[in-house]
Short mmCIF file of C-alpha atoms in Angstrom, two decimals:
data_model
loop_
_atom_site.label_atom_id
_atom_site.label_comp_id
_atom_site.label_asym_id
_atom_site.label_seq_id
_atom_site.Cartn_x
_atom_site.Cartn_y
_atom_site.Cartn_z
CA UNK F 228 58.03 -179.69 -219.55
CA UNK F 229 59.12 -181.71 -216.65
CA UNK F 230 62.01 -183.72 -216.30
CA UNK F 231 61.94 -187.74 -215.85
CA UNK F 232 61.10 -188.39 -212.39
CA UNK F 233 61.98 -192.47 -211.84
CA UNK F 234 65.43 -191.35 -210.78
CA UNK F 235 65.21 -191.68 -206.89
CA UNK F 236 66.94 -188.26 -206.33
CA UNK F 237 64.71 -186.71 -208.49
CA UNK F 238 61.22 -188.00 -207.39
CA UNK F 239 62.19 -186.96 -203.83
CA UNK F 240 62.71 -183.48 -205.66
CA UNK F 241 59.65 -184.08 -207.42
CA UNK F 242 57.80 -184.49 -203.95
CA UNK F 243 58.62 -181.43 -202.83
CA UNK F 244 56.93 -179.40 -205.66
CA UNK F 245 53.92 -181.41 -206.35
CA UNK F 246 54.61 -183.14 -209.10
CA UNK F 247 55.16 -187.13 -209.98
CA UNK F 248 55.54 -189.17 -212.73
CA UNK F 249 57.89 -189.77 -215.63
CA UNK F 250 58.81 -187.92 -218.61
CA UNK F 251 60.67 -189.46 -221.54
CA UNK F 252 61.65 -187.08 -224.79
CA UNK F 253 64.80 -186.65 -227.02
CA UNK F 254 66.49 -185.06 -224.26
CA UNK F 255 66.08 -187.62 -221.88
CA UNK F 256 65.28 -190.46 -224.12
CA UNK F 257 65.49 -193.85 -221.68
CA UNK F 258 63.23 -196.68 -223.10
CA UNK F 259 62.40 -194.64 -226.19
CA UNK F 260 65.72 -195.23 -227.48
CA UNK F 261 64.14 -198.38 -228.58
CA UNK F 262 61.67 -196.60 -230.25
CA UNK F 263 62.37 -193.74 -233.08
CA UNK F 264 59.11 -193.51 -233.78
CA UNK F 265 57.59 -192.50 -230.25
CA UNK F 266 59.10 -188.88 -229.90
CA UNK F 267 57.38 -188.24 -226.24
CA UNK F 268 55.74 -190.51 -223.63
CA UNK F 269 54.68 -188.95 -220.28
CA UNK F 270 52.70 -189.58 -217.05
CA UNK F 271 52.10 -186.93 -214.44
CA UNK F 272 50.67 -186.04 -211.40
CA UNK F 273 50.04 -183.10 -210.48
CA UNK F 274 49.80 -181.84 -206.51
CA UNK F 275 50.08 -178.42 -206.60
CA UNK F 276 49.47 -176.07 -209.48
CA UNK F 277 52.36 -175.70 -211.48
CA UNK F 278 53.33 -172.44 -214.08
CA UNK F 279 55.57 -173.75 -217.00
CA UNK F 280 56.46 -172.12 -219.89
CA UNK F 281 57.04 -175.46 -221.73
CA UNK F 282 53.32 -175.88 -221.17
CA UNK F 283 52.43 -173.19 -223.77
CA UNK F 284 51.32 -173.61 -226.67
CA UNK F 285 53.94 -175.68 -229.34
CA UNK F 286 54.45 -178.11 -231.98
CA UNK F 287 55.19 -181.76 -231.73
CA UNK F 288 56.92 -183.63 -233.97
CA UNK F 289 54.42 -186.10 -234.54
CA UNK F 290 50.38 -186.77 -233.47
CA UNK F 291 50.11 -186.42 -230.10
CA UNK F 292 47.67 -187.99 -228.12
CA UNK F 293 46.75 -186.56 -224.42
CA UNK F 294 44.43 -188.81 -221.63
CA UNK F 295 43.35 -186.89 -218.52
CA UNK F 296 43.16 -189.28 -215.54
CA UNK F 297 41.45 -186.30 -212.84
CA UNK F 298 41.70 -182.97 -212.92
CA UNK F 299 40.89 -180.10 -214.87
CA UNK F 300 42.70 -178.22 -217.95
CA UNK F 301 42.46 -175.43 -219.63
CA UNK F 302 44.04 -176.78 -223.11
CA UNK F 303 44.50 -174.36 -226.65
CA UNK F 304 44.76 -175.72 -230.18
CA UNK F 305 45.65 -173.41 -232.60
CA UNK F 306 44.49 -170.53 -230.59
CA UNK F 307 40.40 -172.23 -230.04
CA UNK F 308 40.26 -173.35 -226.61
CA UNK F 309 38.81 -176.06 -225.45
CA UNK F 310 38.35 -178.12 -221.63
CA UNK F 311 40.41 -181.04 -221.08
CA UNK F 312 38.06 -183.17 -218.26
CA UNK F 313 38.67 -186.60 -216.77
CA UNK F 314 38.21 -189.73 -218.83
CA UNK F 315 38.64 -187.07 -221.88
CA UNK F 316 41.10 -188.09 -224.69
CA UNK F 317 42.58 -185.16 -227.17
CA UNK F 318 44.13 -185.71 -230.86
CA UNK F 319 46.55 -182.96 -232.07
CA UNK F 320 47.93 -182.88 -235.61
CA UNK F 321 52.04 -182.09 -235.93
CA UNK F 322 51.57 -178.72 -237.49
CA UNK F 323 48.70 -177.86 -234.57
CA UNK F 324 50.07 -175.44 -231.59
CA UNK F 325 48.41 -176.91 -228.71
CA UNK F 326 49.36 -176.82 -224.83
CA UNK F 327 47.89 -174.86 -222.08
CA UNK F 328 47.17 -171.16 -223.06
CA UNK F 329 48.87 -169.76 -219.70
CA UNK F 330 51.32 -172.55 -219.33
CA UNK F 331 48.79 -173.34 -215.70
CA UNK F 332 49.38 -177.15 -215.15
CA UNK F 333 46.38 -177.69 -212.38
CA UNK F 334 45.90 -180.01 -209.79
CA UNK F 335 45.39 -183.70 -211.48
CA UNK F 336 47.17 -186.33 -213.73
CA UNK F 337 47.81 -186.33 -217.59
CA UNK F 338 49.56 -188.92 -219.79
CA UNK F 339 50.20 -188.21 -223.11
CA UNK F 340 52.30 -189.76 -226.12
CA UNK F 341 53.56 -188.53 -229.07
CA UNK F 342 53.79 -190.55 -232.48
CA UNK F 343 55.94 -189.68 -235.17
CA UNK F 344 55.20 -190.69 -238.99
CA UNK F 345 57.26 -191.10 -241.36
CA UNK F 346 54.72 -188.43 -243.87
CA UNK F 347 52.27 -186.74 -242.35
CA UNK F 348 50.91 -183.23 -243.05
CA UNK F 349 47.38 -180.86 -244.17
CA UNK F 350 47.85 -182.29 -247.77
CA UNK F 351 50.23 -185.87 -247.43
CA UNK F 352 48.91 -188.98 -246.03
CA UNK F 353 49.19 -190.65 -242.79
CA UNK F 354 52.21 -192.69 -243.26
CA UNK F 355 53.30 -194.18 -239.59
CA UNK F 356 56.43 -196.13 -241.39
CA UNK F 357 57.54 -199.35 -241.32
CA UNK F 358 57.15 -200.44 -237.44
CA UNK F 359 53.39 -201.02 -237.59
CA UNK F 360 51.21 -204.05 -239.63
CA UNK F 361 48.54 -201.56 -239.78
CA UNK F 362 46.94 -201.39 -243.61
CA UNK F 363 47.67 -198.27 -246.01
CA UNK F 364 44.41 -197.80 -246.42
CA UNK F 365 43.63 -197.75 -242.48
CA UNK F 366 46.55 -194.94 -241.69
CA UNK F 367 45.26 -192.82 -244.82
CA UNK F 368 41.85 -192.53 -243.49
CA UNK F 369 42.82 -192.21 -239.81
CA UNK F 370 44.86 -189.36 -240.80
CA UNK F 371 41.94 -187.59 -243.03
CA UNK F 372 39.96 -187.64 -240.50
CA UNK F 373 42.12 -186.72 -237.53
CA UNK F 374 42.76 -183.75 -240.29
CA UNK F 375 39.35 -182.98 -240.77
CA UNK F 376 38.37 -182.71 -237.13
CA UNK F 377 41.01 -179.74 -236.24
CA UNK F 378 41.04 -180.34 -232.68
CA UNK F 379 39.70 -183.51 -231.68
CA UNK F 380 38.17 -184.11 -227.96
CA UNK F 381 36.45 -187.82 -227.45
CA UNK F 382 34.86 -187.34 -224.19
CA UNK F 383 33.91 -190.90 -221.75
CA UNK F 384 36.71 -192.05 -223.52
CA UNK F 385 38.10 -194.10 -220.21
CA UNK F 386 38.74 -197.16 -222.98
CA UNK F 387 41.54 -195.42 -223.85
CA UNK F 388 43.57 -195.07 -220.11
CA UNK F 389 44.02 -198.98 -220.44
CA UNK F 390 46.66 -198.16 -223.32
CA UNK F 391 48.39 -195.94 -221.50
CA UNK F 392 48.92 -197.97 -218.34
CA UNK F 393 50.40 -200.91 -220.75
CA UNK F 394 52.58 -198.78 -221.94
CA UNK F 395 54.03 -197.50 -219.17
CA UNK F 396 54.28 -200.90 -217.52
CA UNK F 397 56.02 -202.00 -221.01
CA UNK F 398 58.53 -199.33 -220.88
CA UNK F 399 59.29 -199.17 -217.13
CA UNK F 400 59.83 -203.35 -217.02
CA UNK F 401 61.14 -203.76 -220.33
CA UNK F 402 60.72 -207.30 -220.10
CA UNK F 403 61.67 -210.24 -222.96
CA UNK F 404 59.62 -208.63 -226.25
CA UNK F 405 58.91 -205.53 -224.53
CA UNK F 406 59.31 -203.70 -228.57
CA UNK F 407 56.83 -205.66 -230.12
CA UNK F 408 54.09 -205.30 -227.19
CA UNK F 409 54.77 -201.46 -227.40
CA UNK F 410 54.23 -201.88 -230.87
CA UNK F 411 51.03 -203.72 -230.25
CA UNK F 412 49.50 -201.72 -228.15
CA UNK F 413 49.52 -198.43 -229.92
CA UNK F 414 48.53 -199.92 -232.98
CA UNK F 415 45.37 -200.76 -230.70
CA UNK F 416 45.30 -197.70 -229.43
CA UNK F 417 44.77 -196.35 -232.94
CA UNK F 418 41.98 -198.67 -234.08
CA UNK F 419 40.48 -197.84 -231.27
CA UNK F 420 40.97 -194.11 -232.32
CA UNK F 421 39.88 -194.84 -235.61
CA UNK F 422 36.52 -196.50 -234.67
CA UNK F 423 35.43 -193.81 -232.63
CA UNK F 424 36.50 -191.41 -234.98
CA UNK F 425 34.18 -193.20 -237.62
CA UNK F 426 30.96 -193.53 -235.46
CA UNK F 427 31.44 -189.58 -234.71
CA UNK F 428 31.51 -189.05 -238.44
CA UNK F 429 29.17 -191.33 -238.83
CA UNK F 430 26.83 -189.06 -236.37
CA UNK F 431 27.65 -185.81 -237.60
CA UNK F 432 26.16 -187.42 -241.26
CA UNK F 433 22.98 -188.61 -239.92
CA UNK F 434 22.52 -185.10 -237.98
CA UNK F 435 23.39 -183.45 -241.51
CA UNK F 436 20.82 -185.62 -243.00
CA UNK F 437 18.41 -185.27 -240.47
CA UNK F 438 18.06 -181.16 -240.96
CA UNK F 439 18.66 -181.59 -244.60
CA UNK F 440 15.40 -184.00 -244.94
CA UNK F 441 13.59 -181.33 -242.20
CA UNK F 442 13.88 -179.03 -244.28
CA UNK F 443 13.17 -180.55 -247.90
CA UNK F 444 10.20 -181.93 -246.11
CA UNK F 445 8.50 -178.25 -245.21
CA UNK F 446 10.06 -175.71 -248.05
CA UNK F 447 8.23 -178.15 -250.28
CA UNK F 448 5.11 -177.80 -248.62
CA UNK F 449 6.21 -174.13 -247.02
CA UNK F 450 2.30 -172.59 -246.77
CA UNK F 451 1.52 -175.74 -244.93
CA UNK F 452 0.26 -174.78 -241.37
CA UNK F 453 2.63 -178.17 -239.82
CA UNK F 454 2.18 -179.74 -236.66
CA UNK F 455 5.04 -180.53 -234.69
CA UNK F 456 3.54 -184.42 -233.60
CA UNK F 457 3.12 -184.90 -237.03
CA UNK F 458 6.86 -184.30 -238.60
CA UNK F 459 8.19 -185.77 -235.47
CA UNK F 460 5.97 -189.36 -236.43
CA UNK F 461 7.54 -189.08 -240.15
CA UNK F 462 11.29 -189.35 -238.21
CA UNK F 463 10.14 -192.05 -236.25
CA UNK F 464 10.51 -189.87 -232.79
CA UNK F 465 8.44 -188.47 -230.06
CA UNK F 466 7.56 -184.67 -229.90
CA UNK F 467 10.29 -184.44 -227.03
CA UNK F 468 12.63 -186.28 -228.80
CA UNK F 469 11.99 -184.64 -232.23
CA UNK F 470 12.14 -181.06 -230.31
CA UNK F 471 15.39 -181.51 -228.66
CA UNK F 472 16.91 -182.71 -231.85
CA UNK F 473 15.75 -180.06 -233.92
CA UNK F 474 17.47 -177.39 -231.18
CA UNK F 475 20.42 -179.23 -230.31
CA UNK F 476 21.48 -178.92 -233.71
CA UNK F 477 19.58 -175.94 -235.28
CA UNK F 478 19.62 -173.58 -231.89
CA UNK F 479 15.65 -173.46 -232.64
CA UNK F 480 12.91 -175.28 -231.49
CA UNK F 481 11.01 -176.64 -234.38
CA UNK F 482 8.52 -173.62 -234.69
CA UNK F 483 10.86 -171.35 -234.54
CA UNK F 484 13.00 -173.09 -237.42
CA UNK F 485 9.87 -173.51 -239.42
CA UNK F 486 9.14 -169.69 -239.31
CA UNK F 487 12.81 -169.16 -240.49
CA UNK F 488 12.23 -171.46 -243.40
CA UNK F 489 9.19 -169.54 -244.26
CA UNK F 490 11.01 -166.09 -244.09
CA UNK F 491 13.72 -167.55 -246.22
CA UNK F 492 11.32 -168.01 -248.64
CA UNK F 493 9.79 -164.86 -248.84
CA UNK F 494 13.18 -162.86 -248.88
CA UNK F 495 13.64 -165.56 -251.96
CA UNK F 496 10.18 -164.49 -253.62
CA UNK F 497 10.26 -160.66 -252.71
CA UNK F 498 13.96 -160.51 -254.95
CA UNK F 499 12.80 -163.08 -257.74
CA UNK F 500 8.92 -162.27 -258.19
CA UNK F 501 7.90 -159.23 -259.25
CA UNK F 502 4.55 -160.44 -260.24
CA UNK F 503 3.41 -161.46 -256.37
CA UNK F 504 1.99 -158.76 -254.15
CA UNK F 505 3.14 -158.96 -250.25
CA UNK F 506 -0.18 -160.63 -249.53
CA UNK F 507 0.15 -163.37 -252.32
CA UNK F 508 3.78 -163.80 -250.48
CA UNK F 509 2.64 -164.25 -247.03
CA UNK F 510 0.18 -166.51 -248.72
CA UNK F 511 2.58 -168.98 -250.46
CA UNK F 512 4.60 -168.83 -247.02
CA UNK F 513 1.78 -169.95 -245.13
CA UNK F 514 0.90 -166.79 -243.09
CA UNK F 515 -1.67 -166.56 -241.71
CA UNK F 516 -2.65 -163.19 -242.30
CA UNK F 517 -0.39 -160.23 -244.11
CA UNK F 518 -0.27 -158.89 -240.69
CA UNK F 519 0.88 -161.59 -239.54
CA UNK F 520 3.38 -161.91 -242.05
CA UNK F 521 4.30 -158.24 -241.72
CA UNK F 522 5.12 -158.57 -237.93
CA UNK F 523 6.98 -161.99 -237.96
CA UNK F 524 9.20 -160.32 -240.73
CA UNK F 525 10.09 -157.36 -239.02
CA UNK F 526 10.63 -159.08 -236.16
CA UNK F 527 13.11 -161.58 -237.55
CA UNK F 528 14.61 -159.20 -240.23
CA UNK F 529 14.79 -155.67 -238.52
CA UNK F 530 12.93 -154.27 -241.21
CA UNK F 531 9.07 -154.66 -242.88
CA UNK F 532 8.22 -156.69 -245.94
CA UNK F 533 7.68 -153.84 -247.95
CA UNK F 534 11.04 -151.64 -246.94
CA UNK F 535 13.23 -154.92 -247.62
CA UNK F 536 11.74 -155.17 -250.95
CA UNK F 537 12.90 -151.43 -251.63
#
């Protein structure tokens, strides 16, 4: 990456080829000699489009924490890539190859950080070490989840640029106390990174529940003929609602879903029960007809009823 640009010469070079900011890292350490446990702390802006091979993908010694003030970037985290956008805040684990998959810096401005624990990896717990106040029992969950997440992108996360700007003033001014508001304000920066962590689990557990119940509620009533109003009214939503929620997290709309459940079932009674006829099936599955069994099967399937059962 880029080398620290407060140095006057430098930023004048800097100037020329697009690119401000500062850079601090073990090779140019400045205010993070202070710090052993902040390996990286950077704030750039970006003019022109820059190629750097320091921007590929690579391991940090430590969490590392982006913040995209403008611009667009194409980001990689071990090898699945994803869209860095403005206001958009990204989580890497320290044995996760992240960076930009061409080593393109675009136009725009990035900060990052990058924390190092003292244990930290797939199968040890968070253990940030003796600098922060922050409980056991607080670091060991932030670090599950942070773990289970992979590659962790909290989008409208603007909260989080206030942290960064504090910490930059902090570093640049190094006033009286200047280690214990650094200290401060990352430990904020992580309960803020834990609470939103813990809503989106939170979400993804109701959404889990939410087509779990869907569809306890029709298999046990599969030859039911259901209308949509009706199982929208038992999750307390409108039709639209109830229909978006259903797709957004199925990638069916709620008939559609319904008819899979229904073929599930059959495939389940065609193996287990040789004493049921294709009619009796499409029966118990709610069909309508064995036609119309017959033709929603081979339409979902590839293949009839009666050749699936061979």
């Amino acid at each position: 990456m880029m080398e620290n640009s407060t140095n006057p010469d430098m930023f004048e070079k800097k100037k020329k080829i697009g690119n401000q900011g500062i850079w601090w890292h073990q090779d140019n350490l400045g205010p993070l000699k202070h710090f052993p446990y902040i390996r990286q702390f950077g704030s750039m802006k970006f003019s022109k489009v820059r190629m750097d091979e320091s921007m590929l993908p690579h391991l940090n010694d430590g969490i590392e924490i982006h913040f995209v003030n403008s611009g667009k970037y194409k980001w990689s985290v071990d090898g699945n890539e994803i869209e860095l956008l403005p206001d958009n805040l990204s989580v890497t684990a320290p044995w996760q190859l992240n960076g930009s998959p061409t080593g393109k810096m675009d136009i725009g401005q990035i900060n990052w950080i990058v924390i190092k624990p003292d244990a930290y990896d797939i199968e040890t717990p968070l253990n940030l070490g003796p600098w922060t106040k922050l409980s056991e029992k607080f670091q060991r969950k932030l670090g599950t989840m942070i773990t289970k997440e992979n590659a962790i992108v909290i989008e409208k996360a603007k909260i989080f640029k206030k942290y960064f700007i504090e910490l930059q003033k902090e570093l640049l001014n190094q006033d009286k106390g200047f280690e214990i508001m650094v200290g401060n304000i990352i430990e904020n920066l992580f309960i803020d990174l834990h609470r939103h962590l813990s809503l989106r689990e939170q979400k993804i557990q109701e959404e889990d529940n939410f087509i779990i119940k869907l569809t306890q509620i029709v298999t046990n009533d599969i030859n039911k003929k259901w209308i949509i109003d009706d199982l929208a009214y038992m999750f307390g939503m409108g039709k639209t609602k109830f229909t978006y929620e259903v797709k957004k997290h199925t990638g069916y709309p709620p008939n559609s879903f319904i008819i899979n459940l229904k073929i599930e079932k059959a495939i389940d009674l065609i193996k287990n029960d040789n004493d049921m006829n294709m009619s009796d099936i499409a029966f118990a599955c709610g069909f309508s007809s064995l036609q119309h069994f017959t033709s929603t099967f081979s339409q979902r399937i590839g293949i009839s009823p009666g050749k699936y059962k061979k």
